[in-house]
Amino acid sequence: MADEELRADEAQDAEMRQHIADDKNSRKQDDNNVAEQESVEASEHPTASESKTTTENEAEPTLGPKAVVSDHQPRLRRLKHWCGQHKIWTASVVIIVLLGVLAAVPYTRYKLAGLLWRQTATIRVFDSQTHKPITSAAVTLDGKTAHTNSSGIAYVKAHVGSHMLVVSKAYYHQNSQSVLVPIMRPKNADVVYLQATGRQVPVSVVNAITGKPVPNITIKAVSTEAITDKNGQATVVLPANQSNVAATLTGTGFNTKAAHISVTTAVVNANTLQVTPSGKIYFLSNRSGNIDVVKTDLDGNSRQTVLAGTGKEDPNNTLLLASRDWKFMALLSKRDGGDNAKLFLINTQNDAVTTMDEGNASFNPVGWAAHDFVYTVNRNGYNNWQPNATSIKSYDADSAKINSLVSTNATGSSNADAEYETTFPDAVKLINNMVVYSKTWYRYPGYLSVDGKVNTLATINADGTGANTLKTADASKFYFTNLIQSSPNEVYVTQQDPEANTNSQYFEIDGDGTIKQTQDTHYFTQSYPTYLVSPSSKQTLWAAVRDGKNTLFVGDADGQNGKVVLNATDQTIYGWFTDNYVLSAKSGSELYIMGANGGQQIKITDYYKPTYNFRGYGGGYGGI
């Protein structure tokens, strides 16, 4: 019994000792885990107090053998953690570094840049024998094709890097070579030489009117083409087995021209070809027996009838006036029959004809102010005592609208007591786009002294705006007369005393509408030429008699600083065609054209001129 109790006590003691041992091991493992956790937290959140290994009053717990931890591990953890939170930045940095490495190597640099960047390559092509530029050659680079210009240069935008350049043209051997398109814009062009297989023919192209060289004219012949350089010259390579070939000449501002080229390497007159500036001249012609409106090219070719006459036209009262840009034509004609002529508009863009004005009245053209056609109207059947018997009007060709600028007044109930205002065609002048006019009161049957009325000198713009009274005068004492256009932008006028000339006064009206008195009366005793103003208003054309012959001048906007363009001639002025060419007429039946600087003339055509003349007129062309 005692033995059994002893063995039971021993077993209980052993079990107790095992529990104590297990508990000690458990505590030891917990202490190790805590130490490791504190070590990690200390590396992530270091503080000044934790930088010490132990304190003076605190002993380090015994954890057994101490683990060795690398100093780089916390940094790598932090980097990994930052990269995970900044993925886009991380990827960008990696790409930039990679690109930098690749860009440092020339081969990979262009392979890489070629994916993203293109640059303009300049290619110059020359004939290997003559060393002259080759025009219209096909230049292919990186799948793109361009053609050389009049200087033999082509521009092709290609991906940077090495590419095969191919240059070809009819009657030349094709040339292929490798070129490098650099990342930066190249300072020098790549030069390519082609060897001709045909005959190199020198050709010159000149203006048919002025005789001057014409650049940028494309010459097409057989299956090839060339473009003239700044000197109007080109080399056309043609088949050597032909002696003469047909060619077509085209260029901006010039009519298409059919020509023939002699196949020779020598410079011959036959290969100096002419082109005519584009545009049409409109004029009257009675070649058909009626008075027609006709147009031709500037050299007289391609003649067409725009508006056939009806046979009802009045030979002495048919007039055609062109606007300064030749976009519109004003036609005064009785072509529709009846007692009165009508005013017609011809739009030269499509040759459409419309009626501007008509009625029981006589129409007297004043001229074109830009696209406003100014004219006076004298109504038939009006008694002297009825107002609006006379008017000044304009027709806006762009909007097809009539503007009534000025109308006259009248009083009374019969001719016996009538007092009436009037304006005469020679009392209406046009300077710039401004109409200068005077209105005068009369007492039936034509006395100039009218008590209680006011005579007027005034201006108004051709579009109906800007009405301005320059001066008034007591109608019983003075009236305005002798409106003389002494220059393109100047009109002289007399304030006349009907009783005594000694009381008369003289005034000058400038192009801006200002008026000032002048004491110099010689302006009113001499004749002045008619000035035709160029489309830009920067030049004028006029004629003056020298030794019994006409001399034609081109001067500035004020009709000054004239340069002789035609001397000692029987021709007179007709108009402008652009600012580059002037038109003249001979014997009222022949129409000529020449450059604005003079030189050779060419005859355009014969034409019909009615017995209608303008003095001082500068607002359009034709009918002078």
C-alpha positions as MATLAB code, in Angstrom:
seq = 'MADEELRADEAQDAEMRQHIADDKNSRKQDDNNVAEQESVEASEHPTASESKTTTENEAEPTLGPKAVVSDHQPRLRRLKHWCGQHKIWTASVVIIVLLGVLAAVPYTRYKLAGLLWRQTATIRVFDSQTHKPITSAAVTLDGKTAHTNSSGIAYVKAHVGSHMLVVSKAYYHQNSQSVLVPIMRPKNADVVYLQATGRQVPVSVVNAITGKPVPNITIKAVSTEAITDKNGQATVVLPANQSNVAATLTGTGFNTKAAHISVTTAVVNANTLQVTPSGKIYFLSNRSGNIDVVKTDLDGNSRQTVLAGTGKEDPNNTLLLASRDWKFMALLSKRDGGDNAKLFLINTQNDAVTTMDEGNASFNPVGWAAHDFVYTVNRNGYNNWQPNATSIKSYDADSAKINSLVSTNATGSSNADAEYETTFPDAVKLINNMVVYSKTWYRYPGYLSVDGKVNTLATINADGTGANTLKTADASKFYFTNLIQSSPNEVYVTQQDPEANTNSQYFEIDGDGTIKQTQDTHYFTQSYPTYLVSPSSKQTLWAAVRDGKNTLFVGDADGQNGKVVLNATDQTIYGWFTDNYVLSAKSGSELYIMGANGGQQIKITDYYKPTYNFRGYGGGYGGI';
ca = [
       0.000    0.000    0.000;
       2.817    2.293    0.902;
       4.608    1.362   -2.324;
       1.578    2.172   -4.494;
       1.181    5.559   -2.837;
       4.864    6.256   -3.394;
       4.641    5.420   -7.123;
       1.554    7.628   -7.506;
       3.327   10.573   -5.893;
       6.333   10.124   -8.177;
       4.096   10.051  -11.309;
       2.340   13.179  -10.163;
       5.684   14.910   -9.610;
       6.876   13.921  -13.103;
       3.697   15.251  -14.674;
       4.134   18.520  -12.783;
       7.723   18.878  -13.907;
       6.634   18.306  -17.570;
       3.994   21.033  -17.251;
       6.608   23.433  -15.856;
       9.024   22.600  -18.671;
       6.337   23.076  -21.322;
       5.358   26.362  -19.795;
       8.952   27.603  -19.779;
       9.381   26.626  -23.467;
       6.155   28.393  -24.357;
       7.233   31.580  -22.610;
      10.595   31.437  -24.315;
       8.972   31.150  -27.762;
       6.667   34.070  -26.952;
       9.634   36.186  -25.870;
      11.442   35.392  -29.108;
       8.373   36.389  -31.188;
       8.005   39.641  -29.305;
      11.659   40.485  -29.788;
      11.447   39.841  -33.486;
       8.323   41.991  -33.840;
       9.953   44.844  -31.897;
      12.999   44.596  -34.109;
      10.855   44.963  -37.266;
       8.876   47.864  -35.794;
      12.074   49.554  -34.692;
      13.456   49.338  -38.237;
      10.240   50.836  -39.675;
       9.663   53.462  -36.956;
      13.001   54.322  -35.347;
      13.050   56.828  -32.418;
      15.808   58.471  -30.469;
      15.146   56.362  -27.335;
      15.031   53.143  -29.295;
      18.396   53.794  -30.884;
      19.977   52.601  -27.618;
      20.457   48.884  -27.201;
      19.437   48.878  -23.524;
      18.865   51.307  -20.688;
      20.987   51.493  -17.570;
      18.173   50.230  -15.331;
      16.917   47.566  -17.753;
      18.530   44.277  -18.563;
      18.216   42.711  -21.998;
      16.150   39.544  -21.820;
      17.903   36.372  -22.582;
      16.591   35.002  -25.891;
      19.182   32.495  -26.628;
      21.513   32.817  -29.681;
      20.903   36.219  -31.433;
      19.770   36.148  -35.152;
      21.928   38.128  -37.648;
      19.726   40.470  -39.827;
      21.151   42.288  -43.010;
      21.071   46.149  -43.004;
      19.804   46.128  -46.649;
      16.627   44.241  -45.902;
      14.690   47.243  -44.428;
      15.682   49.420  -47.419;
      14.590   46.835  -49.945;
      11.307   46.441  -48.091;
      10.753   50.197  -48.206;
      11.620   50.382  -51.943;
       9.316   47.494  -52.683;
       6.585   49.114  -50.670;
       7.043   52.537  -52.471;
       7.095   50.934  -55.923;
       3.917   49.064  -55.137;
       2.158   52.300  -54.282;
       3.617   54.268  -57.292;
       3.303   51.852  -60.172;
       2.875   54.485  -62.946;
       5.918   56.450  -61.829;
       7.923   53.274  -61.518;
       6.995   52.174  -65.053;
       7.843   55.636  -66.478;
      11.266   55.654  -64.832;
      12.006   52.204  -66.159;
      10.997   53.229  -69.702;
      13.069   56.422  -69.578;
      16.113   54.568  -68.386;
      15.620   51.930  -71.066;
      15.203   54.535  -73.796;
      18.312   56.343  -72.604;
      20.297   53.159  -72.843;
      18.924   52.397  -76.317;
      19.438   55.972  -77.537;
      23.089   55.816  -76.589;
      23.614   53.209  -79.300;
      23.452   54.673  -82.891;
      21.816   51.606  -84.389;
      19.049   51.327  -81.814;
      18.744   55.132  -81.641;
      17.369   55.402  -85.223;
      15.358   52.187  -84.917;
      13.686   53.603  -81.858;
      13.256   57.194  -83.136;
      11.938   55.917  -86.458;
       8.915   54.535  -84.647;
       7.904   57.968  -83.343;
       9.564   60.725  -85.373;
       9.513   61.915  -88.979;
      11.730   64.502  -90.620;
      11.614   66.377  -93.936;
      14.318   65.240  -96.322;
      15.505   67.571  -99.098;
      16.461   65.881 -102.360;
      18.143   67.689 -105.264;
      18.214   66.012 -108.658;
      20.641   66.970 -111.441;
      21.375   65.850 -114.961;
      24.663   63.952 -114.866;
      25.791   65.436 -118.170;
      24.589   69.053 -118.133;
      24.552   69.375 -114.315;
      21.297   71.303 -114.620;
      18.370   70.676 -112.247;
      15.877   68.072 -113.382;
      12.261   69.111 -112.853;
       9.208   66.870 -112.406;
      11.341   63.869 -111.419;
       9.578   61.339 -109.158;
      11.335   61.026 -105.781;
      10.233   58.105 -103.582;
      11.411   57.739  -99.975;
       9.902   55.687  -97.146;
       6.820   54.958  -99.248;
       6.166   58.643  -99.994;
       6.561   60.191 -103.464;
       7.143   63.834 -104.381;
       8.187   65.586 -107.593;
      11.035   68.015 -108.071;
      10.143   71.669 -108.600;
      11.557   74.221 -111.030;
      14.841   74.162 -109.102;
      15.120   70.376 -109.183;
      14.258   70.072 -105.476;
      11.781   67.719 -103.832;
      10.749   67.604 -100.180;
       9.692   64.269  -98.632;
       8.645   63.760  -95.009;
       9.920   60.356  -93.901;
      10.573   58.404  -90.706;
      14.092   58.989  -89.426;
      16.641   56.289  -90.145;
      18.046   54.618  -93.230;
      15.824   54.262  -96.288;
      16.185   53.438  -99.952;
      15.765   56.547 -102.139;
      14.469   55.962 -105.680;
      14.495   58.742 -108.313;
      13.029   58.289 -111.772;
      11.847   60.206 -114.818;
      10.965   59.336 -118.381;
      14.009   59.173 -120.676;
      16.391   58.904 -117.699;
      17.963   55.887 -116.029;
      16.441   55.261 -112.611;
      18.752   55.862 -109.652;
      18.489   54.109 -106.279;
      20.652   54.804 -103.258;
      20.511   54.512  -99.482;
      20.078   57.714  -97.499;
      19.893   58.483  -93.801;
      17.059   60.704  -92.629;
      18.522   62.325  -89.485;
      16.652   63.139  -86.310;
      17.520   66.837  -86.609;
      16.617   68.725  -89.776;
      19.487   68.231  -92.231;
      21.527   71.271  -93.226;
      22.374   69.910  -96.665;
      20.280   68.208  -99.313;
      20.885   64.724 -100.622;
      22.063   65.027 -104.225;
      21.114   62.536 -106.937;
      22.336   62.479 -110.535;
      20.343   60.916 -113.359;
      21.730   59.871 -116.703;
      19.630   60.844 -119.695;
      18.619   58.240 -122.251;
      16.997   60.778 -124.612;
      17.961   64.084 -126.210;
      18.272   67.117 -123.887;
      16.347   69.965 -125.523;
      16.687   73.532 -124.144;
      13.347   75.394 -124.177;
      12.481   78.992 -123.228;
       9.011   80.363 -122.413;
       8.173   84.070 -122.653;
       5.108   86.256 -122.088;
       3.450   86.792 -125.481;
       2.657   90.425 -124.590;
       5.763   91.661 -122.792;
       8.322   89.210 -124.189;
       9.671   88.614 -120.667;
      10.616   85.141 -119.361;
       7.886   83.271 -117.512;
       8.821   80.968 -114.603;
       6.855   77.950 -113.361;
       5.364   76.995 -116.717;
       4.875   73.234 -117.035;
       5.866   71.871 -120.437;
       4.337   68.475 -121.242;
       5.560   66.579 -124.290;
       5.298   62.902 -125.233;
       5.337   61.160 -121.819;
       7.500   63.614 -119.892;
       7.347   67.141 -118.530;
       9.569   69.940 -117.261;
       9.040   73.232 -115.397;
      10.647   76.531 -116.351;
      13.002   78.143 -113.857;
      13.125   81.796 -112.781;
      14.661   82.659 -116.173;
      11.846   80.957 -118.065;
      14.138   78.128 -119.154;
      13.833   74.350 -118.948;
      15.528   71.270 -120.362;
      13.091   68.745 -121.791;
      14.514   65.276 -122.448;
      12.774   63.843 -125.510;
      13.102   60.697 -127.635;
      16.142   60.970 -129.892;
      14.357   59.225 -132.750;
      11.888   62.130 -133.247;
      12.577   65.502 -134.852;
       9.507   67.409 -133.688;
       7.005   66.756 -130.903;
       3.746   68.349 -129.785;
       3.719   70.040 -126.395;
       1.255   71.665 -124.002;
       2.168   74.652 -121.832;
       0.273   75.392 -118.615;
       0.832   77.759 -115.708;
      -1.035   79.823 -113.137;
      -2.199   83.126 -114.632;
      -1.686   82.008 -118.235;
      -3.840   80.353 -120.864;
      -3.080   76.770 -121.830;
      -1.030   76.834 -125.016;
      -0.454   74.140 -127.638;
       3.027   74.274 -129.179;
       5.667   72.218 -130.979;
       9.241   71.553 -129.873;
      12.109   70.885 -132.232;
      14.115   67.935 -130.849;
      17.641   69.342 -130.825;
      20.259   70.041 -128.208;
      21.004   73.418 -129.816;
      19.382   76.681 -128.694;
      17.019   77.583 -131.559;
      14.350   80.274 -131.969;
      11.745   77.618 -132.700;
      12.003   76.471 -129.073;
      11.273   79.913 -127.609;
       7.599   79.410 -126.868;
       5.003   82.042 -125.970;
       2.189   81.965 -123.426;
      -0.610   84.518 -123.102;
      -1.813   85.875 -119.741;
      -5.243   84.549 -118.857;
      -8.285   86.796 -119.049;
     -10.804   88.093 -121.560;
     -11.226   91.441 -123.294;
     -14.824   92.537 -124.035;
     -15.657   94.978 -126.821;
     -18.274   95.938 -129.391;
     -18.073   94.586 -132.919;
     -20.295   95.052 -135.953;
     -18.469   92.472 -138.064;
     -21.690   90.493 -138.260;
     -23.676   93.502 -139.510;
     -25.210   94.105 -136.091;
     -23.559   95.547 -133.005;
     -22.530   92.523 -130.949;
     -20.763   92.191 -127.612;
     -17.688   90.016 -128.226;
     -14.815   88.681 -126.103;
     -11.374   87.263 -126.913;
      -8.198   86.215 -125.165;
      -5.660   88.978 -124.665;
      -3.932   87.983 -127.888;
      -7.175   88.027 -129.896;
      -7.613   84.254 -129.991;
     -10.686   82.279 -128.895;
     -13.126   84.905 -130.176;
     -16.696   84.425 -128.925;
     -19.928   86.380 -129.293;
     -21.292   87.079 -125.815;
     -24.451   88.961 -126.808;
     -25.554   88.988 -130.430;
     -26.993   92.235 -131.738;
     -30.644   92.382 -132.723;
     -30.306   95.000 -135.447;
     -32.226   97.523 -133.353;
     -29.118   99.074 -131.827;
     -28.527  102.800 -132.360;
     -25.062  103.234 -133.960;
     -24.614  106.535 -132.127;
     -26.071  105.536 -128.779;
     -24.570  102.135 -128.011;
     -21.887  102.030 -125.362;
     -19.939   99.331 -123.496;
     -18.001  100.201 -120.318;
     -15.947   97.721 -118.261;
     -15.457   97.902 -114.512;
     -11.810   98.322 -113.605;
     -11.435   94.632 -112.727;
     -13.353   93.533 -115.867;
     -15.830   91.554 -113.772;
     -18.804   93.561 -114.979;
     -19.769   95.356 -118.180;
     -22.358   98.135 -118.484;
     -24.109   98.187 -121.863;
     -26.254  101.100 -123.059;
     -28.304   99.845 -125.992;
     -31.636   99.965 -127.811;
     -31.357   96.261 -128.623;
     -34.882   95.617 -127.274;
     -36.370   98.243 -129.567;
     -38.510  101.206 -128.575;
     -37.661  104.876 -128.356;
     -35.299  104.660 -125.408;
     -32.074  102.807 -124.733;
     -31.803  100.558 -121.689;
     -28.938   99.892 -119.336;
     -27.823   96.253 -119.235;
     -25.336   94.463 -116.980;
     -23.066   91.659 -118.222;
     -21.457   89.505 -115.538;
     -18.198   88.298 -117.094;
     -17.990   85.352 -114.691;
     -20.765   83.616 -116.611;
     -21.731   86.205 -119.297;
     -25.236   86.465 -117.822;
     -27.135   89.555 -119.007;
     -29.622   91.442 -116.817;
     -31.387   94.792 -117.112;
     -30.074   97.499 -114.784;
     -32.560  100.270 -115.555;
     -35.167  101.112 -118.165;
     -38.128  103.404 -118.729;
     -39.256  106.525 -120.515;
     -35.989  108.327 -119.894;
     -32.531  108.941 -121.267;
     -29.616  107.375 -119.395;
     -26.191  108.991 -119.379;
     -23.298  106.905 -118.002;
     -20.973  108.583 -115.515;
     -18.753  105.591 -114.789;
     -17.800  102.725 -112.521;
     -16.925  103.231 -108.853;
     -15.706   99.740 -107.873;
     -18.802   97.614 -108.641;
     -21.266  100.528 -108.487;
     -22.201  101.895 -111.896;
     -23.115  105.606 -111.693;
     -25.406  107.261 -114.226;
     -27.858  110.146 -114.614;
     -31.520  109.837 -115.550;
     -33.506  112.504 -117.433;
     -37.148  111.466 -117.463;
     -39.170  112.178 -120.564;
     -42.649  113.686 -120.371;
     -42.003  115.616 -117.150;
     -43.106  119.226 -117.010;
     -40.735  121.822 -115.582;
     -42.881  122.243 -112.507;
     -42.760  118.531 -111.635;
     -40.069  117.295 -109.172;
     -37.758  114.313 -109.791;
     -37.340  115.113 -113.466;
     -33.583  114.484 -113.117;
     -31.791  111.972 -110.883;
     -28.351  110.576 -110.208;
     -28.385  106.832 -109.583;
     -26.017  103.943 -109.083;
     -26.437  100.245 -109.671;
     -24.721   97.813 -107.286;
     -23.655   94.968 -109.572;
     -22.948   92.625 -106.658;
     -26.379   92.916 -105.062;
     -28.378   93.879 -108.215;
     -29.739   96.917 -106.392;
     -30.424  100.464 -107.629;
     -29.475  103.341 -105.317;
     -31.110  106.742 -105.860;
     -28.354  109.183 -104.940;
     -29.798  112.579 -105.861;
     -33.115  113.863 -107.244;
     -34.062  117.361 -108.332;
     -36.949  119.457 -107.053;
     -39.444  121.840 -108.667;
     -42.315  124.174 -107.752;
     -45.280  125.690 -109.539;
     -48.393  124.424 -111.211;
     -47.580  125.167 -114.842;
     -44.617  126.080 -116.964;
     -45.577  129.733 -116.651;
     -44.798  129.826 -112.928;
     -42.349  126.913 -112.758;
     -39.116  127.034 -110.821;
     -37.105  123.876 -111.267;
     -33.814  122.375 -110.180;
     -31.607  120.365 -112.481;
     -28.211  118.692 -112.727;
     -26.543  118.166 -116.088;
     -24.364  115.182 -117.065;
     -21.297  117.445 -117.303;
     -22.016  118.670 -113.771;
     -21.435  115.155 -112.382;
     -17.882  113.894 -111.837;
     -16.478  110.740 -110.306;
     -13.306  110.765 -108.204;
     -12.362  107.627 -106.317;
     -15.733  106.198 -105.263;
     -17.236  109.628 -104.692;
     -19.696  111.492 -106.898;
     -19.213  115.277 -107.134;
     -22.226  117.168 -108.476;
     -23.980  120.536 -108.576;
     -27.694  121.411 -108.669;
     -28.971  124.686 -110.147;
     -32.361  126.394 -109.946;
     -34.022  127.923 -113.029;
     -37.061  130.085 -113.683;
     -39.042  129.239 -116.747;
     -38.062  129.751 -119.512;
     -34.447  129.311 -118.346;
     -33.456  132.288 -116.208;
     -30.697  131.574 -113.715;
     -31.740  134.083 -111.045;
     -34.286  132.490 -108.729;
     -35.231  134.319 -105.566;
     -35.562  132.385 -102.327;
     -33.757  129.256 -103.590;
     -30.334  127.786 -102.864;
     -27.941  126.296 -105.416;
     -25.868  123.362 -104.174;
     -22.400  121.877 -104.610;
     -22.188  118.468 -102.921;
     -20.695  114.977 -102.827;
     -22.071  111.514 -102.120;
     -20.510  108.071 -102.214;
     -21.472  105.847 -105.098;
     -23.187  103.412 -102.737;
     -25.482  106.157 -101.412;
     -23.657  106.803  -98.143;
     -21.746  109.861  -96.976;
     -23.890  112.636  -98.457;
     -22.132  115.946  -97.865;
     -23.013  119.483  -98.918;
     -19.744  121.277  -99.716;
     -21.143  124.718 -100.482;
     -24.404  126.536 -101.083;
     -25.120  129.840 -102.831;
     -28.032  132.230 -103.094;
     -29.742  131.142 -106.327;
     -30.557  134.771 -107.138;
     -26.826  135.671 -107.216;
     -24.645  132.615 -107.965;
     -24.664  129.154 -109.498;
     -21.994  126.428 -109.766;
     -20.586  125.602 -113.174;
     -17.463  124.423 -115.030;
     -16.847  121.231 -113.088;
     -13.451  120.309 -114.509;
     -11.637  117.109 -113.582;
      -8.021  118.253 -113.703;
      -6.571  115.028 -112.256;
      -7.829  111.626 -111.094;
      -8.491  112.983 -107.587;
      -9.251  116.641 -108.154;
     -12.151  118.693 -109.486;
     -12.266  122.461 -110.057;
     -15.527  124.383 -109.977;
     -16.629  127.955 -110.571;
     -19.164  129.807 -108.427;
     -20.491  131.979 -111.222;
     -22.168  135.383 -110.981;
     -24.576  135.497 -113.962;
     -24.441  139.299 -114.003;
     -20.730  139.976 -113.571;
     -17.785  137.600 -113.954;
     -15.694  139.779 -111.636;
     -17.725  138.478 -108.710;
     -17.106  134.834 -109.580;
     -15.135  132.616 -107.190;
     -13.108  129.462 -107.811;
     -12.796  126.310 -105.731;
     -10.833  123.068 -105.672;
     -12.331  119.783 -104.474;
      -9.908  117.046 -103.416;
     -10.373  113.297 -103.513;
     -11.258  113.186  -99.818;
     -14.174  115.586 -100.321;
     -12.565  118.714  -98.913;
     -13.082  122.047 -100.671;
     -10.902  125.158 -100.656;
     -10.957  128.429 -102.551;
      -8.232  129.164 -105.106;
      -7.144  132.360 -106.821;
      -5.378  130.556 -109.666;
      -7.821  130.725 -112.566;
      -5.596  129.120 -115.212;
      -7.056  125.755 -114.210;
     -10.280  126.865 -115.847;
      -8.746  127.986 -119.124;
      -6.792  124.906 -120.183;
      -7.700  121.388 -121.226;
      -6.816  118.288 -119.268;
      -6.290  114.716 -120.370;
      -8.642  111.918 -119.442;
      -7.005  109.766 -116.781;
      -7.726  106.051 -116.573;
      -7.059  104.647 -113.106;
      -5.609  101.133 -112.726;
      -7.559   98.441 -110.830;
      -5.405   98.934 -107.715;
      -5.788  102.754 -107.953;
      -1.991  103.013 -107.715;
      -1.359  103.923 -111.365;
      -2.906  106.086 -114.053;
      -2.830  106.052 -117.849;
      -3.280  109.120 -120.026;
      -2.383  110.572 -123.422;
      -1.024  113.999 -124.331;
      -0.258  115.558 -127.705;
       3.469  116.086 -128.478;
       4.385  117.541 -131.884;
       1.028  116.600 -133.299;
       1.302  112.989 -132.149;
      -0.054  111.252 -129.089;
       2.275  110.210 -126.299;
       0.966  107.696 -123.787;
       2.039  107.952 -120.152;
       1.782  105.750 -117.069;
       2.042  107.670 -113.800;
       1.173  107.496 -110.134;
      -2.252  107.632 -108.505;
      -2.435  111.439 -108.903;
      -1.507  111.471 -112.584;
       2.006  112.671 -111.809;
       5.533  111.362 -112.520;
       4.504  110.053 -115.905;
       6.683  107.590 -117.787;
       6.368  107.372 -121.571;
       5.130  103.949 -122.640;
       4.288  104.823 -126.259;
       5.678  107.805 -128.142;
       4.711  109.646 -131.330;
       1.729  107.507 -132.159;
      -1.727  107.812 -133.596;
      -3.086  105.678 -130.773;
      -5.007  106.788 -127.723;
      -5.850  105.226 -124.385;
      -8.512  102.527 -123.929;
      -7.988  101.017 -120.467;
      -6.098   98.701 -118.145;
      -6.068   94.943 -117.796;
      -4.897   94.274 -114.250;
      -2.079   96.594 -113.191;
       0.321   94.832 -115.550;
      -1.064   95.723 -118.987;
      -2.459   98.794 -120.728;
      -4.871   98.917 -123.662;
      -4.755  101.432 -126.457;
      -6.858  102.115 -129.532;
      -5.900  103.158 -133.048;
      -8.245  105.059 -135.344;
     -11.185  104.100 -133.142;
     -11.177  100.622 -134.673;
      -8.054   98.704 -133.626;
      -7.390   97.480 -130.103;
      -3.822   96.869 -128.792;
      -2.229   95.661 -125.573;
       1.243   96.074 -124.075;
       2.993   95.893 -120.733;
       2.454   98.698 -118.240;
       6.150   99.544 -118.572;
       5.933   99.864 -122.323;
       7.708   97.693 -124.869;
       6.254   95.732 -127.731;
       2.570   95.893 -128.609;
       0.365   93.206 -129.993;
      -2.910   93.812 -131.759;
      -5.868   92.154 -130.123;
      -8.629   92.809 -132.613;
     -10.617   95.275 -134.661;
     -13.622   96.672 -132.821;
     -16.552   99.058 -133.131;
     -16.441  102.442 -131.412;
     -19.634  104.519 -131.214;
     -19.576  108.293 -131.425;
     -19.590  108.626 -127.653;
     -16.817  110.317 -125.699;
     -16.018  110.975 -122.050;
     -13.933  113.777 -120.659;
     -12.061  113.257 -117.428;
     -13.555  109.826 -117.006;
     -11.487  107.377 -114.962;
     -13.939  104.866 -113.576;
     -13.768  102.141 -116.205;
     -12.473  101.153 -119.603;
     -13.651  101.296 -123.180;
     -15.764  103.845 -124.982;
     -13.317  106.693 -124.419;
];
